[in-house]
Coordinates of C-alpha atoms in Angstrom, one line a residue:
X1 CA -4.5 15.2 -28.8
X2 CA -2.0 16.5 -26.8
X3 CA 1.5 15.0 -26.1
X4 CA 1.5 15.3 -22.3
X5 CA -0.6 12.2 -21.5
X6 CA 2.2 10.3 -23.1
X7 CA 4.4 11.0 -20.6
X8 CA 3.8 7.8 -18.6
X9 CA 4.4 8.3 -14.5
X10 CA 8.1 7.7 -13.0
X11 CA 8.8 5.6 -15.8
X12 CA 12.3 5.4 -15.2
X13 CA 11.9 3.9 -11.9
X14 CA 9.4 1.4 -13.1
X15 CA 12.0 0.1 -16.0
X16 CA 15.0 0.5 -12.8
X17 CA 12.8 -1.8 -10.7
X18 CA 12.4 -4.2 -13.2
X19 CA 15.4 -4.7 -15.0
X20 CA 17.4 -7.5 -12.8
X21 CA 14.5 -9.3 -13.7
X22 CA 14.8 -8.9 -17.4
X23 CA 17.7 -9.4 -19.2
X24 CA 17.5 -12.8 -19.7
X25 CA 16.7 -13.7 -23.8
X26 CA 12.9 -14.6 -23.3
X27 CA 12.0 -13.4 -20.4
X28 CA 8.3 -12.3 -20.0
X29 CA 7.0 -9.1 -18.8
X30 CA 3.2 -8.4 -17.6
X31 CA 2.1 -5.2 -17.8
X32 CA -1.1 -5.6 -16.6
X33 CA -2.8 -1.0 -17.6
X34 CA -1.3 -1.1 -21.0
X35 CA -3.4 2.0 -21.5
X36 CA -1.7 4.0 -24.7
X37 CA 1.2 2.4 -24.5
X38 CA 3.5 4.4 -23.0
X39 CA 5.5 2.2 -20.5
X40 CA 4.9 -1.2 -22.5
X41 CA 7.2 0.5 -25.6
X42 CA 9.2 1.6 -22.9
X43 CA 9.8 -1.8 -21.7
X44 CA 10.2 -3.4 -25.1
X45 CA 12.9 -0.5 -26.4
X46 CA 14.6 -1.1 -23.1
X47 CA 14.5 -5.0 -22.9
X48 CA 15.5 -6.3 -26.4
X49 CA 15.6 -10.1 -25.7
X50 CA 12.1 -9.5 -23.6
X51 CA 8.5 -10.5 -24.4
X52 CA 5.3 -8.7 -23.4
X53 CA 1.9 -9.7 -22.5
X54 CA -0.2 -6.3 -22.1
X55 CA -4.0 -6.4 -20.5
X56 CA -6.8 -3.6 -20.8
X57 CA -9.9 -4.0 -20.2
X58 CA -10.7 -0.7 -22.7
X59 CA -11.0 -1.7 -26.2
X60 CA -10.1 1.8 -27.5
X61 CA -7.0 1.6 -25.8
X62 CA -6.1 -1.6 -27.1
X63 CA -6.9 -0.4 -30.3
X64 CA -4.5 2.7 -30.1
X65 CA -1.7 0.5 -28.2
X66 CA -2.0 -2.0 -30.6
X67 CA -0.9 0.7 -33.3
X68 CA 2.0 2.1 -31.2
X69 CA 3.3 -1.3 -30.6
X70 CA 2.7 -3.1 -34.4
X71 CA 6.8 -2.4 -35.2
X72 CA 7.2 -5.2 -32.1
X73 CA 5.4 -7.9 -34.4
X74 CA 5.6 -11.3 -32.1
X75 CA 7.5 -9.8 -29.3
X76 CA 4.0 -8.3 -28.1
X77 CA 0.7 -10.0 -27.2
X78 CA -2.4 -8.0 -26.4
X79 CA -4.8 -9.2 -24.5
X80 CA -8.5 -7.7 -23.4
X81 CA -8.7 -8.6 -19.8
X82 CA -9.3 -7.1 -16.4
X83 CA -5.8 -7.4 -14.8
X84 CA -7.2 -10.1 -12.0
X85 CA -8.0 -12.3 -14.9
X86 CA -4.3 -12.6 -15.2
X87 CA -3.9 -16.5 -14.1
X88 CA -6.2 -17.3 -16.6
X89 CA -4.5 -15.5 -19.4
X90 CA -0.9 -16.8 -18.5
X91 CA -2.7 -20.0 -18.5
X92 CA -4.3 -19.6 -22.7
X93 CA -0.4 -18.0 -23.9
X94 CA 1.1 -21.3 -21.7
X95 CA 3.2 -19.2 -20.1
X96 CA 3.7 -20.9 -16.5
X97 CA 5.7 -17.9 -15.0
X98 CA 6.6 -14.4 -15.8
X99 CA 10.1 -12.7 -14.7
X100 CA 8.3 -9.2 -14.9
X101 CA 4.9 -7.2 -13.8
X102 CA 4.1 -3.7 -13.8
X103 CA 1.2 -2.1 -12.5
X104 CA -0.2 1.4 -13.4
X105 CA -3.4 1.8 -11.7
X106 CA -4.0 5.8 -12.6
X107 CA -6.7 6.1 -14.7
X108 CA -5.4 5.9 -18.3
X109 CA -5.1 9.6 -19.8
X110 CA -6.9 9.0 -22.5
X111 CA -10.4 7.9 -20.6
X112 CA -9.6 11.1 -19.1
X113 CA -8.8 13.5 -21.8
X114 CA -11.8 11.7 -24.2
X115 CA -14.9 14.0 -23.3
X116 CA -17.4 11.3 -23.8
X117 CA -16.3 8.9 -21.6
X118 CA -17.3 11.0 -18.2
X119 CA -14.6 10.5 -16.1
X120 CA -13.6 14.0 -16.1
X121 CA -15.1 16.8 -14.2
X122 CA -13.5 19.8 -16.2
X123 CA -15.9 19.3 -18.8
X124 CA -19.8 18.2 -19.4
X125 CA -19.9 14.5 -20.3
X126 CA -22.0 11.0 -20.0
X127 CA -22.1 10.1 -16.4
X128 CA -20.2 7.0 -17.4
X129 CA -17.3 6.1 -16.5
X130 CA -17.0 2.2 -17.3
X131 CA -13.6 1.2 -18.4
X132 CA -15.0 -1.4 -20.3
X133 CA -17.9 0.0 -22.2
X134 CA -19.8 -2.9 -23.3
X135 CA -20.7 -4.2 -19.8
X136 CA -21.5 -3.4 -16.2
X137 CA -23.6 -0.4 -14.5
X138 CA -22.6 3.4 -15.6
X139 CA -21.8 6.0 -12.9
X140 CA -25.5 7.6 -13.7
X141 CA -27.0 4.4 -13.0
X142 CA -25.2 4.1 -9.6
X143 CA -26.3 7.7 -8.6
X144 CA -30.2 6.8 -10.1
X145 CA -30.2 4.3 -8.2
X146 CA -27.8 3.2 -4.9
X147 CA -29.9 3.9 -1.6
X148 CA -28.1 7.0 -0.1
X149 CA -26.3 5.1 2.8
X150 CA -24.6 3.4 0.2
X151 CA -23.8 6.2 -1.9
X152 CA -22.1 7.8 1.8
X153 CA -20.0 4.4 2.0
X154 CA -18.7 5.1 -1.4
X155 CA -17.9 8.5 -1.2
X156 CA -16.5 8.1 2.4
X157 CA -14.5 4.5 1.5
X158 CA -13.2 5.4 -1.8
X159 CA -13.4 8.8 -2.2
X160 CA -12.5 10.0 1.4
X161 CA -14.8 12.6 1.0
X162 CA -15.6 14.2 4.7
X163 CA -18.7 15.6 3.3
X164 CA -20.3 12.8 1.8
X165 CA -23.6 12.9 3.9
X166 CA -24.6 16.6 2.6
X167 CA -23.5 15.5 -0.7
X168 CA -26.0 12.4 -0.9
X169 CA -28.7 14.0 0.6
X170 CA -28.3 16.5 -2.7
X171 CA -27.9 14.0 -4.8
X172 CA -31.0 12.0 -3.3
X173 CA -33.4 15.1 -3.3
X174 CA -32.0 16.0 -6.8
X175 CA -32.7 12.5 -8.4
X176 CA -36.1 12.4 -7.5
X177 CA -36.7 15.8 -9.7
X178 CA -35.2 13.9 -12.5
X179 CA -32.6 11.1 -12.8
X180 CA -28.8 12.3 -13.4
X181 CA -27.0 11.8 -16.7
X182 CA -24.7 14.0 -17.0
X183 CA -21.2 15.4 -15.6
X184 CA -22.0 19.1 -15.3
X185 CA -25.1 18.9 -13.4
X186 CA -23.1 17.1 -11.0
X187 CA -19.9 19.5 -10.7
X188 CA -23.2 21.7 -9.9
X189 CA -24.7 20.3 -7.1
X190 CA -21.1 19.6 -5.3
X191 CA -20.3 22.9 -5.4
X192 CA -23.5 23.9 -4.2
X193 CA -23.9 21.6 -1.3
X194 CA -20.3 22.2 0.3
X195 CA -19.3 24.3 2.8
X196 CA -17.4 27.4 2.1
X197 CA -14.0 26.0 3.7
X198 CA -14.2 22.4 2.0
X199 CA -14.4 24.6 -1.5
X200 CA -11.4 26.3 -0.7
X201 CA -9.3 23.3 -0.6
X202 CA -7.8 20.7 -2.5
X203 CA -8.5 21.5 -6.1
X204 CA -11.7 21.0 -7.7
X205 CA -14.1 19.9 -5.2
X206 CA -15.9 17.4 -7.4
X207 CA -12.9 15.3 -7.5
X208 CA -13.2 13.1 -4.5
X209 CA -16.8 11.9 -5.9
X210 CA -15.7 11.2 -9.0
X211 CA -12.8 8.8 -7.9
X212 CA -15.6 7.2 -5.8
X213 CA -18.1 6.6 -8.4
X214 CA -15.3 5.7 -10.7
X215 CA -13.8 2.8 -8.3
X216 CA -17.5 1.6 -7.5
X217 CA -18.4 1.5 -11.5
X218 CA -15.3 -0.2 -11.8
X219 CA -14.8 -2.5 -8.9
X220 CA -11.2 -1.4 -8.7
X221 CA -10.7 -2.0 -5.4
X222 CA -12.3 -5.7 -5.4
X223 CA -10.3 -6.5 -8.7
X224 CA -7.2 -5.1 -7.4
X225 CA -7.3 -7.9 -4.1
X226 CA -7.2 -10.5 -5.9
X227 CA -4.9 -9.4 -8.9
X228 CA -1.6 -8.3 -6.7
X229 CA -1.5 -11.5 -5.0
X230 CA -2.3 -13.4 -8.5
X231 CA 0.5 -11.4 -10.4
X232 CA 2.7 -12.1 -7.2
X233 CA 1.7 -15.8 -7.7
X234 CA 2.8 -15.4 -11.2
X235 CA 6.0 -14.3 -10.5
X236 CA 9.3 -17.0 -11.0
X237 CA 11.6 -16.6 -8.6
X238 CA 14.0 -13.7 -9.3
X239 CA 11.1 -12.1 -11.2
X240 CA 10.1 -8.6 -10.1
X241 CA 7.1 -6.9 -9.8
X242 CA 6.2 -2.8 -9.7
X243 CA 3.0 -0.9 -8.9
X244 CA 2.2 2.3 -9.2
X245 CA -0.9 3.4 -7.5
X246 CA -2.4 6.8 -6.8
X247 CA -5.0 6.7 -4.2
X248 CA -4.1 5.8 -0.6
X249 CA -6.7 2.9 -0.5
X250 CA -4.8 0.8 -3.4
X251 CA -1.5 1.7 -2.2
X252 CA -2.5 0.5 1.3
X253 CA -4.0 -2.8 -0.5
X254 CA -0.2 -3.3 -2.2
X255 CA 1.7 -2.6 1.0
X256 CA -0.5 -5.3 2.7
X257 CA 0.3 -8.4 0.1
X258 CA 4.4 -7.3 -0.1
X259 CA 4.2 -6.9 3.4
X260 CA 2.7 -10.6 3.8
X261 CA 5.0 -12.0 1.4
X262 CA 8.4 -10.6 2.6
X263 CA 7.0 -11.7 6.3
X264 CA 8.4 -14.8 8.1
X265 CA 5.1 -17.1 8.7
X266 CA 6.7 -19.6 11.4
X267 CA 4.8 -19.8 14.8
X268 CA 7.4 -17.6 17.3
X269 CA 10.2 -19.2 19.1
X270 CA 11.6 -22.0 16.6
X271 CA 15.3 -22.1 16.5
X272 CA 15.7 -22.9 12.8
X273 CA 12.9 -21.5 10.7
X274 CA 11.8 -24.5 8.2
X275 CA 11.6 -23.2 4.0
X276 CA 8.1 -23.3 4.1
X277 CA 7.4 -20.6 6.6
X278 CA 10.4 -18.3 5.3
X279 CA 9.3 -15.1 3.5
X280 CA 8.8 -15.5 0.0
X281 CA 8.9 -11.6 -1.2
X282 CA 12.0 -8.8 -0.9
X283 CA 10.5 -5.9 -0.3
X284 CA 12.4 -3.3 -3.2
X285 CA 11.5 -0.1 -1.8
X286 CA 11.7 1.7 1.3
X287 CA 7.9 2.4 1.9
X288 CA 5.8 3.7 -1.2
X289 CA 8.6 6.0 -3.6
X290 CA 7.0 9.2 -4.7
X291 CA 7.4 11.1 -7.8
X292 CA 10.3 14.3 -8.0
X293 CA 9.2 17.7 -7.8
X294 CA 10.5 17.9 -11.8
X295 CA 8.3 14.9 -12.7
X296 CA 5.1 16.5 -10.6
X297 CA 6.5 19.8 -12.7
X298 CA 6.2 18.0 -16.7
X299 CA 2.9 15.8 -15.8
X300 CA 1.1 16.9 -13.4
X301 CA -0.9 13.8 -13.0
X302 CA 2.2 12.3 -11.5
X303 CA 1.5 14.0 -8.1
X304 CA -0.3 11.5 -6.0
X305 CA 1.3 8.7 -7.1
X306 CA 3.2 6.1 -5.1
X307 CA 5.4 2.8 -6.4
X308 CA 6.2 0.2 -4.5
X309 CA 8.9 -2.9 -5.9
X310 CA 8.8 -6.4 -5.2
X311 CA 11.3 -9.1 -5.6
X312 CA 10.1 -13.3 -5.5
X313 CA 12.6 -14.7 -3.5
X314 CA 11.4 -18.3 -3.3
X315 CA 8.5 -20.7 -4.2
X316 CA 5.4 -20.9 -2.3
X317 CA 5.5 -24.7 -0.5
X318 CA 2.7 -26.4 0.7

């Protein structure tokens, strides 16, 4: 198992963001992608007097992280969730509000670098791809099966892949001759059905369908609408949150609910804007932040990522 998948992404930044927020004896921190691990010891090392509720919805990774965090006894609570099942998980712990919430949407390392899971396109595995394994459709099933327009909308919508059309009508015409089940076979047919230009670009070309199947399997994007605005919810006022996305359709879903939040609401033209319709967000960052070229350098998984830092700056009224 190698050591660079611990390296968790702009971490420093992440605990930076955070720490106004924190420093209070009992204050709470969410990190909703505990993963391995990686930044939730981070934030317990760094915020003695803190507490941590970590979700995943991966029972291996809970597993592993709840062995990397067992010197923390009480000062840690695990929890197997989704992250938009938040709410309801402040709600069991009776934890009204939280002064802290980080968000790491990559997918964890370890789904990646664990052949069997299918998420990676370097090596033959499962067409899988579920973050939670015991429920839900596999990424086979959704190639078996999805009518091609479909499978175009995915690829095109999460994927951004330009040549999603040729790339169905493969698929299609390939999973008629017999059903797909595994990763190679796949790598295969994408290679084969793109044009010589699109192969010469942008790293392995099988990527972009991938990501697609993976977010469809996973309903990332549908979870991730309603968890920011939940975890924002969540937040006391003072509390902070951070999230760290790495695909331009999540970080456009995050820059939409800050933006809403640190927005005035009141109808134009009133001389003295009431409390209720004054912005209840501080925006933290300027834009999305992006990795340094020495981070990109030590993990390289760190290049496409983006952060963006809240602050809750007053209640919610009416």
């Amino acid at each position: 198992m190698s050591q660079s998948r611990h390296v968790p992404v702009m971490l420093q930044r992440c605990l930076d963001l955070l720490a106004p927020a924190l420093q209070e004896p009992g204050a709470v921190v969410v990190d909703c992608t505990l993963g391995l691990g990686g930044h939730s010891q981070a934030l317990l090392d760094r915020f003695p007097e803190a507490r941590l509720v970590a979700l995943d919805r991966d029972k291996e990774a809970l597993r592993l992280s709840g062995e990397r965090l067992a010197p923390y006894g009480g000062r840690a609570t695990l929890v197997h969730a989704v992250y938009d099942e938040l709410p309801d998980v402040l709600d069991r712990l009776g934890v009204p509000r939280v002064q802290g919430v980080l968000f790491d949407l990559g997918v964890s390392s370890m789904q990646l670098d664990e052949a069997d899971r299918g998420f990676a396109y370097a090596q033959d595995a499962p067409l899988d791809m579920r973050m939670d394994q015991t429920t839900g459709m596999s990424a086979a099933e959704v190639l078996n099966t999805y009518p091609p327009g479909e499978l175009v909308r995915i690829l095109r919508a999460y994927g951004e892949e330009k040549q999603a059309k040729r790339i169905v009508s493969a698929i299609v015409r390939e999973r008629e001759k017999e059903p797909f089940d595994n990763s190679a076979r796949l790598v295969e047919l994408i290679r084969a059905a793109l044009p010589q230009a699109a192969k010469r670009t942008g790293g392995n070309p099988a990527k972009r369908t991938f990501q697609a199947l993976r977010i469809e399997v996973n309903g990332e994007l549908s979870v991730l609408e309603r968890a920011i605005p939940a975890a924002v919810e969540a937040l006391a006022v003072g509390g902070r949150i951070a999230v760290l996305s790495y695909h331009s359709l999540e970080d456009r879903l995050v820059k939409q609910v800050f933006a809403a939040g640190a927005a005035s609401t009141a109808p134009p033209g009133l001389p003295v804007v009431p409390e209720r319709y004054q912005p209840r967000l501080k925006l933290l960052t300027r834009g999305a932040e992006l990795p340094t070229e020495e981070e990109i350098a030590e993990n390289r998984r760190a290049a496409p990522a983006r952060l963006r830092g809240a602050e809750r700056i007053r209640e919610s009224i009416g």
